[in-house]
mmCIF file of C-alpha atoms in Angstrom:
data_model
loop_
_atom_site.group_PDB
_atom_site.id
_atom_site.type_symbol
_atom_site.label_atom_id
_atom_site.label_comp_id
_atom_site.label_asym_id
_atom_site.label_seq_id
_atom_site.Cartn_x
_atom_site.Cartn_y
_atom_site.Cartn_z
ATOM 1 C CA MET A 15 -16.729 -17.694 -28.012
ATOM 2 C CA ASP A 16 -17.242 -18.169 -24.285
ATOM 3 C CA ILE A 17 -18.082 -14.752 -22.794
ATOM 4 C CA LYS A 18 -17.661 -14.470 -19.028
ATOM 5 C CA LYS A 19 -17.824 -11.644 -16.510
ATOM 6 C CA VAL A 20 -16.029 -10.802 -13.296
ATOM 7 C CA TYR A 21 -17.176 -8.464 -10.508
ATOM 8 C CA ILE A 22 -15.004 -6.240 -8.357
ATOM 9 C CA LYS A 23 -15.805 -8.337 -5.279
ATOM 10 C CA ASP A 24 -14.467 -11.488 -6.979
ATOM 11 C CA ALA A 25 -11.011 -12.800 -6.077
ATOM 12 C CA ASP A 26 -9.900 -12.919 -9.729
ATOM 13 C CA TYR A 27 -10.760 -9.275 -10.479
ATOM 14 C CA PRO A 28 -7.566 -7.455 -11.638
ATOM 15 C CA LEU A 29 -5.879 -6.010 -8.538
ATOM 16 C CA LEU A 30 -4.425 -2.818 -10.036
ATOM 17 C CA LEU A 31 -7.768 -1.984 -11.604
ATOM 18 C CA LYS A 32 -9.390 -1.875 -8.168
ATOM 19 C CA GLU A 33 -7.179 1.105 -7.304
ATOM 20 C CA ILE A 34 -8.502 3.501 -9.952
ATOM 21 C CA LYS A 35 -11.434 5.892 -9.770
ATOM 22 C CA ASN A 36 -14.657 4.339 -11.023
ATOM 23 C CA PRO A 37 -13.354 0.810 -11.711
ATOM 24 C CA PRO A 38 -15.552 -1.103 -14.181
ATOM 25 C CA ASN A 39 -18.025 -3.462 -12.559
ATOM 26 C CA PRO A 40 -18.537 -5.954 -14.031
ATOM 27 C CA LEU A 41 -15.881 -6.677 -16.629
ATOM 28 C CA TYR A 42 -16.827 -8.876 -19.567
ATOM 29 C CA TYR A 43 -14.031 -11.018 -20.936
ATOM 30 C CA ILE A 44 -12.973 -13.712 -23.364
ATOM 31 C CA GLY A 45 -9.679 -15.538 -22.834
ATOM 32 C CA ASP A 46 -7.180 -15.872 -20.015
ATOM 33 C CA LEU A 47 -8.173 -13.519 -17.173
ATOM 34 C CA THR A 48 -5.009 -14.385 -15.206
ATOM 35 C CA LEU A 49 -3.059 -12.196 -17.674
ATOM 36 C CA ALA A 50 -4.648 -9.145 -16.036
ATOM 37 C CA LYS A 51 -2.985 -10.056 -12.729
ATOM 38 C CA ARG A 52 0.498 -10.197 -14.199
ATOM 39 C CA ARG A 53 2.865 -7.272 -14.821
ATOM 40 C CA CYS A 54 1.185 -5.217 -17.525
ATOM 41 C CA VAL A 55 2.443 -2.392 -19.739
ATOM 42 C CA ALA A 56 0.129 -0.241 -21.844
ATOM 43 C CA VAL A 57 1.467 0.486 -25.334
ATOM 44 C CA VAL A 58 -0.636 3.108 -27.088
ATOM 45 C CA GLY A 59 -0.530 5.623 -29.919
ATOM 46 C CA SER A 60 -2.305 7.088 -32.914
ATOM 47 C CA ARG A 61 -4.475 5.199 -35.368
ATOM 48 C CA LYS A 62 -2.627 6.884 -38.220
ATOM 49 C CA ALA A 63 1.019 5.987 -37.685
ATOM 50 C CA THR A 64 4.228 6.145 -39.681
ATOM 51 C CA GLU A 65 6.380 3.169 -40.596
ATOM 52 C CA TYR A 66 8.728 4.183 -37.775
ATOM 53 C CA GLY A 67 5.892 4.250 -35.235
ATOM 54 C CA CYS A 68 4.592 0.860 -36.345
ATOM 55 C CA TRP A 69 8.082 -0.647 -36.140
ATOM 56 C CA ALA A 70 8.637 0.751 -32.645
ATOM 57 C CA ALA A 71 5.254 -0.472 -31.363
ATOM 58 C CA LYS A 72 5.706 -3.973 -32.747
ATOM 59 C CA ARG A 73 9.274 -4.242 -31.494
ATOM 60 C CA LEU A 74 8.297 -2.968 -28.045
ATOM 61 C CA GLY A 75 5.354 -5.368 -27.847
ATOM 62 C CA ASN A 76 7.635 -8.249 -28.749
ATOM 63 C CA CYS A 77 10.364 -7.230 -26.283
ATOM 64 C CA LEU A 78 7.875 -6.909 -23.426
ATOM 65 C CA ALA A 79 6.247 -10.266 -24.114
ATOM 66 C CA GLU A 80 9.661 -11.938 -24.427
ATOM 67 C CA SER A 81 10.393 -10.569 -20.954
ATOM 68 C CA GLY A 82 7.236 -12.013 -19.408
ATOM 69 C CA ALA A 83 5.219 -8.766 -19.360
ATOM 70 C CA VAL A 84 1.679 -8.433 -20.717
ATOM 71 C CA VAL A 85 1.037 -5.809 -23.403
ATOM 72 C CA VAL A 86 -2.214 -3.869 -22.946
ATOM 73 C CA SER A 87 -3.737 -1.782 -25.733
ATOM 74 C CA GLY A 88 -7.041 -0.902 -27.390
ATOM 75 C CA MET A 89 -7.004 -2.966 -30.630
ATOM 76 C CA ALA A 90 -7.387 0.207 -32.715
ATOM 77 C CA LYS A 91 -5.688 0.572 -36.083
ATOM 78 C CA GLY A 92 -2.098 1.765 -36.159
ATOM 79 C CA ILE A 93 0.042 1.662 -33.017
ATOM 80 C CA ASP A 94 -2.360 -0.490 -30.954
ATOM 81 C CA THR A 95 -2.540 -3.166 -33.641
ATOM 82 C CA CYS A 96 1.252 -3.298 -34.031
ATOM 83 C CA ALA A 97 1.794 -3.602 -30.265
ATOM 84 C CA HIS A 98 -0.648 -6.523 -30.040
ATOM 85 C CA MET A 99 0.953 -8.205 -33.056
ATOM 86 C CA GLY A 100 4.443 -7.926 -31.590
ATOM 87 C CA ALA A 101 3.296 -9.566 -28.356
ATOM 88 C CA LEU A 102 1.424 -12.321 -30.216
ATOM 89 C CA GLU A 103 4.501 -13.166 -32.280
ATOM 90 C CA SER A 104 6.383 -13.815 -29.060
ATOM 91 C CA CYS A 105 3.522 -15.877 -27.636
ATOM 92 C CA SER A 106 3.267 -18.021 -30.759
ATOM 93 C CA SER A 107 6.871 -19.143 -30.311
ATOM 94 C CA GLN A 108 5.998 -20.188 -26.757
ATOM 95 C CA LEU A 109 3.358 -22.668 -27.903
ATOM 96 C CA SER A 110 6.105 -25.095 -28.982
ATOM 97 C CA ASP A 111 8.271 -24.346 -25.930
ATOM 98 C CA GLU A 112 9.016 -27.486 -23.922
ATOM 99 C CA SER A 113 10.423 -25.700 -20.885
ATOM 100 C CA GLY A 114 7.253 -26.394 -18.910
ATOM 101 C CA GLY A 115 6.613 -22.677 -18.440
ATOM 102 C CA LYS A 116 9.843 -22.113 -16.541
ATOM 103 C CA ASN A 117 10.595 -19.064 -18.683
ATOM 104 C CA ARG A 118 6.991 -18.155 -19.360
ATOM 105 C CA LYS A 119 6.512 -15.331 -21.805
ATOM 106 C CA GLY A 120 3.929 -12.604 -21.545
ATOM 107 C CA GLY A 121 0.802 -12.046 -23.556
ATOM 108 C CA THR A 122 -1.544 -9.311 -24.654
ATOM 109 C CA ILE A 123 -4.824 -7.760 -23.519
ATOM 110 C CA ALA A 124 -7.182 -5.762 -25.745
ATOM 111 C CA VAL A 125 -9.600 -3.410 -23.991
ATOM 112 C CA LEU A 126 -12.574 -2.685 -26.236
ATOM 113 C CA GLY A 127 -14.806 0.360 -26.559
ATOM 114 C CA CYS A 128 -17.824 -1.747 -27.488
ATOM 115 C CA GLY A 129 -19.513 -4.992 -26.471
ATOM 116 C CA ILE A 130 -17.100 -7.870 -26.316
ATOM 117 C CA ASP A 131 -19.063 -9.747 -28.982
ATOM 118 C CA ILE A 132 -18.470 -6.973 -31.521
ATOM 119 C CA CYS A 133 -15.281 -6.575 -33.550
ATOM 120 C CA TYR A 134 -14.219 -2.970 -34.033
ATOM 121 C CA PRO A 135 -12.623 -2.139 -36.331
ATOM 122 C CA GLN A 136 -13.841 -4.900 -38.634
ATOM 123 C CA SER A 137 -10.441 -4.992 -40.323
ATOM 124 C CA ASN A 138 -9.007 -6.431 -37.085
ATOM 125 C CA ARG A 139 -11.192 -9.543 -37.099
ATOM 126 C CA ARG A 140 -8.218 -11.884 -37.407
ATOM 127 C CA LEU A 141 -6.297 -10.024 -34.697
ATOM 128 C CA ARG A 142 -9.326 -10.167 -32.393
ATOM 129 C CA ASP A 143 -9.593 -13.930 -32.881
ATOM 130 C CA GLN A 144 -5.890 -14.386 -32.141
ATOM 131 C CA ILE A 145 -6.131 -12.349 -28.939
ATOM 132 C CA ALA A 146 -9.218 -14.290 -27.859
ATOM 133 C CA ALA A 147 -7.348 -17.574 -28.395
ATOM 134 C CA HIS A 148 -3.956 -16.615 -26.925
ATOM 135 C CA GLY A 149 -4.581 -13.516 -24.798
ATOM 136 C CA LEU A 150 -7.496 -11.636 -23.243
ATOM 137 C CA LEU A 151 -10.336 -9.460 -24.544
ATOM 138 C CA LEU A 152 -11.906 -7.089 -21.994
ATOM 139 C CA SER A 153 -14.846 -4.691 -22.037
ATOM 140 C CA GLU A 154 -17.030 -2.927 -19.496
ATOM 141 C CA TYR A 155 -19.872 -2.795 -22.025
ATOM 142 C CA PRO A 156 -22.586 -5.473 -22.226
ATOM 143 C CA GLN A 157 -22.924 -7.685 -25.259
ATOM 144 C CA GLY A 158 -24.430 -5.939 -28.249
ATOM 145 C CA THR A 159 -23.139 -2.463 -27.307
ATOM 146 C CA GLU A 160 -22.089 -0.720 -30.509
ATOM 147 C CA PRO A 161 -18.880 1.381 -30.555
ATOM 148 C CA ALA A 162 -19.480 5.070 -29.814
ATOM 149 C CA ARG A 163 -17.069 8.011 -29.843
ATOM 150 C CA TYR A 164 -17.399 8.651 -26.096
ATOM 151 C CA HIS A 165 -16.723 4.992 -25.222
ATOM 152 C CA PHE A 166 -13.060 5.144 -26.190
ATOM 153 C CA PRO A 167 -11.832 7.896 -23.834
ATOM 154 C CA GLN A 168 -13.746 6.087 -21.080
ATOM 155 C CA ARG A 169 -12.154 2.708 -21.797
ATOM 156 C CA ASN A 170 -8.700 4.325 -21.715
ATOM 157 C CA ARG A 171 -8.854 4.467 -17.902
ATOM 158 C CA ILE A 172 -8.995 0.648 -17.992
ATOM 159 C CA ILE A 173 -5.970 0.391 -20.286
ATOM 160 C CA SER A 174 -3.883 2.570 -17.966
ATOM 161 C CA GLY A 175 -5.505 1.133 -14.830
ATOM 162 C CA LEU A 176 -4.415 -2.416 -15.646
ATOM 163 C CA SER A 177 -0.846 -1.299 -16.277
ATOM 164 C CA GLU A 178 2.025 -0.306 -14.009
ATOM 165 C CA THR A 179 3.515 1.617 -16.941
ATOM 166 C CA THR A 180 2.107 3.351 -20.025
ATOM 167 C CA VAL A 181 4.223 3.944 -23.140
ATOM 168 C CA VAL A 182 3.075 6.390 -25.817
ATOM 169 C CA VAL A 183 4.800 5.315 -29.016
ATOM 170 C CA GLN A 184 3.604 7.937 -31.470
ATOM 171 C CA ALA A 185 0.786 10.422 -31.035
ATOM 172 C CA LYS A 186 -0.575 13.478 -32.776
ATOM 173 C CA GLU A 187 -1.520 16.502 -30.724
ATOM 174 C CA SER A 188 -5.167 15.402 -30.380
ATOM 175 C CA SER A 189 -4.557 11.648 -30.067
ATOM 176 C CA GLY A 190 -6.577 9.603 -27.584
ATOM 177 C CA ALA A 191 -3.263 8.089 -26.471
ATOM 178 C CA LEU A 192 -2.563 11.349 -24.654
ATOM 179 C CA ILE A 193 -5.740 10.799 -22.617
ATOM 180 C CA THR A 194 -4.408 7.395 -21.618
ATOM 181 C CA ALA A 195 -1.079 8.951 -20.592
ATOM 182 C CA GLU A 196 -2.854 11.618 -18.528
ATOM 183 C CA LEU A 197 -4.993 8.995 -16.819
ATOM 184 C CA ALA A 198 -1.913 6.902 -16.074
ATOM 185 C CA ALA A 199 -0.209 9.884 -14.440
ATOM 186 C CA ASP A 200 -3.344 10.623 -12.388
ATOM 187 C CA GLN A 201 -3.390 6.973 -11.285
ATOM 188 C CA GLY A 202 0.203 7.265 -10.064
ATOM 189 C CA ARG A 203 1.620 5.026 -12.798
ATOM 190 C CA ASN A 204 4.815 5.463 -14.848
ATOM 191 C CA VAL A 205 4.546 7.234 -18.204
ATOM 192 C CA TYR A 206 7.100 6.895 -21.020
ATOM 193 C CA ALA A 207 7.133 8.336 -24.526
ATOM 194 C CA ILE A 208 9.263 7.418 -27.534
ATOM 195 C CA PRO A 209 10.923 10.493 -29.086
ATOM 196 C CA GLY A 210 9.964 11.254 -32.674
ATOM 197 C CA ASN A 211 10.878 13.567 -35.530
ATOM 198 C CA ILE A 212 10.115 17.131 -34.390
ATOM 199 C CA ASN A 213 9.270 18.022 -37.993
ATOM 200 C CA SER A 214 6.338 15.590 -38.117
ATOM 201 C CA ALA A 215 2.771 16.137 -36.920
ATOM 202 C CA TYR A 216 2.618 12.409 -36.127
ATOM 203 C CA ASN A 217 4.961 12.953 -33.159
ATOM 204 C CA LEU A 218 3.744 16.302 -31.869
ATOM 205 C CA GLY A 219 1.695 14.891 -29.006
ATOM 206 C CA SER A 220 4.257 12.337 -27.840
ATOM 207 C CA ASN A 221 7.089 14.891 -28.031
ATOM 208 C CA LYS A 222 5.039 17.320 -25.945
ATOM 209 C CA LEU A 223 4.634 14.564 -23.342
ATOM 210 C CA LEU A 224 8.418 14.459 -23.073
ATOM 211 C CA ARG A 225 8.528 18.215 -22.633
ATOM 212 C CA ASP A 226 5.942 17.907 -19.852
ATOM 213 C CA GLY A 227 7.876 15.286 -17.890
ATOM 214 C CA ALA A 228 7.283 11.829 -19.389
ATOM 215 C CA THR A 229 10.352 9.560 -19.299
ATOM 216 C CA PRO A 230 12.073 9.363 -22.718
ATOM 217 C CA LEU A 231 12.352 5.850 -24.117
ATOM 218 C CA ALA A 232 15.259 6.276 -26.513
ATOM 219 C CA VAL A 233 16.371 2.613 -26.248
ATOM 220 C CA LEU A 234 13.466 0.168 -26.013
ATOM 221 C CA GLU A 235 15.392 -2.214 -23.792
ATOM 222 C CA ASP A 236 15.767 0.538 -21.160
ATOM 223 C CA LEU A 237 12.153 -0.042 -20.135
ATOM 224 C CA LEU A 238 12.918 -3.722 -19.482
ATOM 225 C CA ALA A 239 15.894 -2.726 -17.361
ATOM 226 C CA ASP A 240 13.794 -0.215 -15.410
ATOM 227 C CA MET A 241 11.240 -2.947 -14.702
ATOM 228 C CA GLY A 242 13.880 -5.555 -13.829
ATOM 229 C CA LEU A 243 12.842 -7.787 -16.740
ATOM 230 C CA SER A 244 15.995 -7.881 -18.861
ATOM 231 C CA GLY A 245 17.242 -11.212 -17.539
ATOM 232 C CA LEU A 246 14.191 -13.280 -18.455
ATOM 233 C CA ARG A 247 14.068 -11.909 -21.996
ATOM 234 C CA PHE A 248 17.735 -12.760 -22.497
ATOM 235 C CA GLN A 249 17.166 -16.311 -21.224
ATOM 236 C CA ASN A 250 14.258 -16.780 -23.626
ATOM 237 C CA LEU A 251 16.257 -15.461 -26.566
ATOM 238 C CA GLN A 252 19.333 -17.550 -25.754
ATOM 239 C CA LYS A 253 17.366 -20.778 -26.162
ATOM 240 C CA ASN A 254 17.112 -20.101 -29.909
ATOM 241 C CA LEU A 255 20.788 -19.344 -30.574
ATOM 242 C CA GLY A 256 23.024 -21.424 -32.808
ATOM 243 C CA LYS A 257 26.546 -22.474 -31.799
ATOM 244 C CA ASP A 258 28.300 -19.534 -33.515
ATOM 245 C CA GLU A 259 25.683 -17.067 -32.268
ATOM 246 C CA PHE A 260 26.044 -18.306 -28.704
ATOM 247 C CA GLU A 261 29.851 -17.941 -28.905
ATOM 248 C CA ILE A 262 29.575 -14.286 -29.915
ATOM 249 C CA VAL A 263 26.923 -13.511 -27.305
ATOM 250 C CA SER A 264 29.045 -15.164 -24.601
ATOM 251 C CA LEU A 265 32.049 -13.042 -25.558
ATOM 252 C CA LEU A 266 29.975 -9.862 -25.472
ATOM 253 C CA LYS A 267 28.477 -10.801 -22.143
ATOM 254 C CA LYS A 268 31.968 -11.365 -20.729
ATOM 255 C CA ASN A 269 33.544 -8.183 -22.154
ATOM 256 C CA GLY A 270 30.577 -5.809 -22.062
ATOM 257 C CA GLU A 271 31.288 -4.335 -25.502
ATOM 258 C CA MET A 272 33.500 -5.228 -28.457
ATOM 259 C CA THR A 273 34.339 -3.948 -31.908
ATOM 260 C CA PRO A 274 33.913 -6.194 -34.973
ATOM 261 C CA ASP A 275 37.723 -6.443 -35.242
ATOM 262 C CA GLN A 276 37.983 -7.605 -31.619
ATOM 263 C CA LEU A 277 35.316 -10.249 -32.239
ATOM 264 C CA CYS A 278 37.131 -11.447 -35.363
ATOM 265 C CA ARG A 279 40.354 -11.915 -33.401
ATOM 266 C CA ALA A 280 38.609 -13.590 -30.471
ATOM 267 C CA THR A 281 36.630 -16.053 -32.585
ATOM 268 C CA GLY A 282 39.060 -16.542 -35.479
ATOM 269 C CA LYS A 283 36.174 -16.045 -37.902
ATOM 270 C CA PRO A 284 36.515 -14.021 -41.118
ATOM 271 C CA ALA A 285 34.900 -10.575 -41.134
ATOM 272 C CA GLY A 286 32.293 -11.515 -43.758
ATOM 273 C CA LEU A 287 31.015 -14.493 -41.761
ATOM 274 C CA LEU A 288 31.084 -12.557 -38.496
ATOM 275 C CA ASN A 289 29.120 -9.651 -39.969
ATOM 276 C CA GLY A 290 26.420 -12.061 -41.127
ATOM 277 C CA ILE A 291 26.088 -13.587 -37.649
ATOM 278 C CA VAL A 292 25.993 -10.143 -36.026
ATOM 279 C CA THR A 293 23.231 -9.054 -38.416
ATOM 280 C CA ILE A 294 21.115 -12.089 -37.520
ATOM 281 C CA LEU A 295 21.642 -11.468 -33.799
ATOM 282 C CA GLU A 296 20.537 -7.854 -34.262
ATOM 283 C CA LEU A 297 17.374 -9.017 -36.027
ATOM 284 C CA LYS A 298 16.685 -11.375 -33.129
ATOM 285 C CA GLY A 299 17.063 -8.471 -30.723
ATOM 286 C CA VAL A 300 19.891 -10.096 -28.761
ATOM 287 C CA ILE A 301 22.545 -7.474 -29.541
ATOM 288 C CA TYR A 302 22.734 -3.958 -30.958
ATOM 289 C CA THR A 303 25.448 -1.876 -32.578
ATOM 290 C CA SER A 304 26.300 1.754 -31.871
ATOM 291 C CA LEU A 305 29.250 3.976 -32.770
ATOM 292 C CA GLY A 306 31.202 1.085 -34.243
ATOM 293 C CA LYS A 307 30.818 -1.167 -31.207
ATOM 294 C CA ILE A 308 28.591 -4.167 -30.485
ATOM 295 C CA PHE A 309 26.616 -4.520 -27.250
ATOM 296 C CA ILE A 310 24.275 -6.975 -25.572
ATOM 297 C CA ALA A 311 20.667 -5.758 -25.819
ATOM 298 C CA LYS A 312 19.787 -5.264 -22.163
#
């Protein structure tokens, strides 16, 4: 792989990263460095994560990339891996997009705690190769630098420094993700946390962040709305809708919210068929249901 480096004096050095204390100089990289100049969101969490945490990280990564944002994480096991994978799934659908980049999707950046020529953890070899091919690998450490415990808290300032917002998906009380959140706050960046089960040690750290003032992310799409990115994601999703799906989405967009019975009457479709279409639209992330009503996913 072609390993390059960029210095802080160079025009293509990431702008937000210049603002932090002790910015890395140089940065070693493989992939598309222009991703680091786009709107970036850090998605971080524990290496040991629950099924819920993994789902949330992957879904958030996908939503952000669909909206044109770049997902930044540390390529660790657990939450980091799921966030990268969610973003890459969105990017893979863009490769066959013939829109000429008009509705360009985001991507993903992995910031490593070792030399950029070393894969850590080894189990993420395939993920590393995918990020190198379709995203960006970054490290402040020269080639050949082995991973060390103290490298990872240090690299976290780069993860938060690249990003206008940091989201902690799921974190134990001693998770390194909390260091990233603290650094983000010190850097004057936005910090969100996804609420978790208060009876689980997996969520203790992220729930304490909420107690201490982080913004709750109870609906993933709220982050897109806060960043002004909802419109682009909806445009990208609409391109893949079938005729019946588009009819339902258009009705919801016009009325704001509808019950299944209202949709049946408006479309003339039987309840069984309508429920199947609604389920597919939910899986695509275009709509969501709550309290017996159906809404557009903002």
